[in-house]
Amino acid sequence: VSQLSDIGEDALIERLIRLVPCDPQPAAGPGDDCAVVDPGPESPTLLLLKTDALVCNVHFLPETPARAVGWKAVARVVSDFAAMGGRPERFLVTVALPADTAVSWVEDLYRGIGDCLRTFGSVLAGGETSRVPQGSAPVISISATGSVPRDHLVLRSTAKPGQVLLVTGTLGGSLREKHLRFTPRIQEAHWLATHFKPAAMMDLSDGLAKDLPRLAAASGCGFRVDRDALPLTPGCLVADAMGDGEDFELLMAIAPDRLPHLLPAWHEQFPDLPLTVIGRLVAPGAGEDIKGGWDHFRTC
Amino acid sequence: VSQLSDIGEDALIERLIRLVPCDPQPAAGPGDDCAVVDPGPESPTLLLLKTDALVCNVHFLPETPARAVGWKAVARVVSDFAAMGGRPERFLVTVALPADTAVSWVEDLYRGIGDCLRTFGSVLAGGETSRVPQGSAPVISISATGSVPRDHLVLRSTAKPGQVLLVTGTLGGSLREKHLRFTPRIQEAHWLATHFKPAAMMDLSDGLAKDLPRLAAASGCGFRVDRDALPLTPGCLVADAMGDGEDFELLMAIAPDRLPHLLPAWHEQFPDLPLTVIGRLVAPGAGEDIKGGWDHFRTC
C-alpha cells in the first residue's frame, strides 16, 4: 500500500484536489500562497484566504517557548499574505492539545499570537479548542482572511523567461532559531507592489531548492541559480540556503530592465535588508534541476 | 500547575480571548457559532467565518471509514453556518497526518469532503498538509467563509425570557454512527430565517446539557427544560438526549405567540423532521441548572 512518505507533499496535493469541487474561476491557481476570491467587479480589493498549521516535534519542540510558537504560527500566515502583495485581516485559531497541557503554556501561546496580530494590525475573529489523545503531538492550525488591492495582486504563476530572480534578506540557518523570530515581509511586499510590482512572487517556506522550482513550474519556465550570489545567513553554506527552509523571505521575478531603478530605491527604502539577484528564469527545459528542501512526508 | 483538564473548555476560551486583539465591533459576540464580519453598510450580506477540527480517537476512530470522516469534518462546519441563518461558501482544509498514512485513506477522506461540499454547493478554496510525528493522532482542521443576508442573521445572544425553546429532529444516540451520517439543517434554517426568524439559534454539537446553558447565558436568561417532551432518538434515554452531544440539530428560541403559525407550516414544509417545544427561557436566576454534555478537556 502506498504511503504519504512514498509520494511526497506536492504529488499528494495534486491527487487530492481532483477529488473535491474547487472554485470554478479562481483568481489564482491551486498552490499559490493564498487563495484569491474576486467579490465582483465593483470591489476594489480581492479577498485572500490562507490556512497553515504548526505541529509539535515538526515545526517546534516541546521546550520551545510557547510565546515564540504563537508568534511563528501567525507570522507564517502573514508571510503568505505578503507574498501576494496583500495584508491579513482576521484570524481563526484552532488548537488541538492533550488534556494535561498546562494552562500557562496555552496562555503564553496566545500571548505570542497576540504579539504578532498586533504587530501586523490584525485581529482574532474566532477559534476552536480540541483535545488530542494523551501523548499525541499538539497541533496549532491558523486560518486567515485578508485583502489585496486589485492592481497589487502578485501571483507565482505569471513570471516569464528572461526575468531575473531576487530574494530579500539572507537564506539558511532557520534551525538556529531564525524560524521563531522572523519578521514577515509585509511592509517590503507592499512597497514592491506599489512601486516595482514583481511579475511573480512567493515566500520561501520550504527552502529555495523546493520553492523556486514551484514558482518556475507555475509560470511555465525553467530557471538557473547563481550559487555564488546567494545571500547566506552568517555561518551558513550554500546547501543550507538551498535546503534549510523556513526563511520566510520573498522570492520574486522582475524584468531585468527594472533593476537599475529598483535596486537603488530598495536600498534607500530598506537599508538594513539585502535584496539580491540570485539567478534568472529561462525557457522551459533550458534550465537546471535542483533537489532538496523540505517535504513533509519524505525523508530529506 | 493548572492543566486544561482542571478548568474545561469554556473557562479556557474566556482566558485566551483576553490575551489577543479581537474585532473592535463584532457583529456577534465571541462564542457564537460563526464569527460575523460586517463588510460595510452598502453590503446586503454579512461575512461569516468558522473553524473546527476533528481528531482521531476523539471525534472518530482509526477504523472509521475515511469517507465518513471527511463528510463529518465538513458537515460540522456547515451546521454552524445553518445556526446563523447563513450558508457556507469556501472551505480551507488542513490535514496533519503521520507519514505512514495510506494515500488511499487520505483520498477517501477527500472524497467525503467532496461529497459534503457538493451537497451544500460549496467549494474548496485552499488547504495545507503537514506531518505529525509517528504515533500521533491525525488532525483535520476545517475553516470556511460564508454569508448571510443582513436580515437573516440569527445570533445565540438575542433570546428573551418568556420565549419557548424548540429543537429540530431527535436527540441522543450520536455514538451509534449518527455522528457520521447527519445532515446539517441548512435548508431548515434558511426556511426559518425567511419565514419565522427565531429570536436566537445555535446548533447542538456538545449536547443539550452543555449547549442550552450557553444559549441562555449568552442571552442573559435562565431556562427550564421539559424532560418528558424531549424528542428522543429511538433507543435513547433522556440522559442520552441531554449528554451524548453531536446531534447537530438546531436549538432555537421563539416568541410563544408564533407557535400556532410556525408548527403547522413546519410540518407541511418538513413532514419527516420533528420540530419540538422542549422548554422555555425564564428570568436569569429563576431557571434550573444542568450539568453534563461534552467538554474537550474534562472527563464527563
Short mmCIF file of C-alpha atoms in Angstrom, two decimals, chain A residues 171 204 206-214 223 225 227 230 238-245 247 251 289-294:
data_model
loop_
_atom_site.label_atom_id
_atom_site.label_comp_id
_atom_site.label_asym_id
_atom_site.label_seq_id
_atom_site.Cartn_x
_atom_site.Cartn_y
_atom_site.Cartn_z
CA LEU A 171 18.89 32.37 3.35
CA LEU A 204 10.29 30.91 0.88
CA ASP A 206 10.31 25.12 2.30
CA GLY A 207 13.75 26.26 1.09
CA LEU A 208 14.85 27.72 -2.25
CA ALA A 209 15.50 24.21 -3.60
CA LYS A 210 11.84 23.34 -3.11
CA ASP A 211 10.15 26.68 -3.67
CA LEU A 212 11.98 28.05 -6.71
CA PRO A 213 11.03 25.01 -8.85
CA ARG A 214 7.43 25.61 -7.74
CA PHE A 223 15.47 28.53 -14.05
CA VAL A 225 20.54 29.78 -9.96
CA ARG A 227 25.02 29.78 -6.33
CA LEU A 230 23.12 33.52 -2.81
CA VAL A 238 25.02 27.22 0.01
CA ALA A 239 23.42 23.88 0.88
CA ASP A 240 21.78 25.47 3.96
CA ALA A 241 20.46 28.37 1.88
CA MET A 242 19.01 25.91 -0.61
CA GLY A 243 17.58 23.36 1.77
CA ASP A 244 17.01 24.55 5.35
CA GLY A 245 13.58 26.03 4.66
CA ASP A 247 13.45 31.51 5.62
CA LEU A 251 11.37 35.29 -3.88
CA ASP A 289 17.14 20.75 -11.88
CA ILE A 290 17.53 21.05 -8.14
CA LYS A 291 16.52 18.62 -5.46
CA GLY A 292 16.07 19.04 -1.76
CA GLY A 293 14.21 21.39 0.51
CA TRP A 294 11.54 20.48 3.00
#
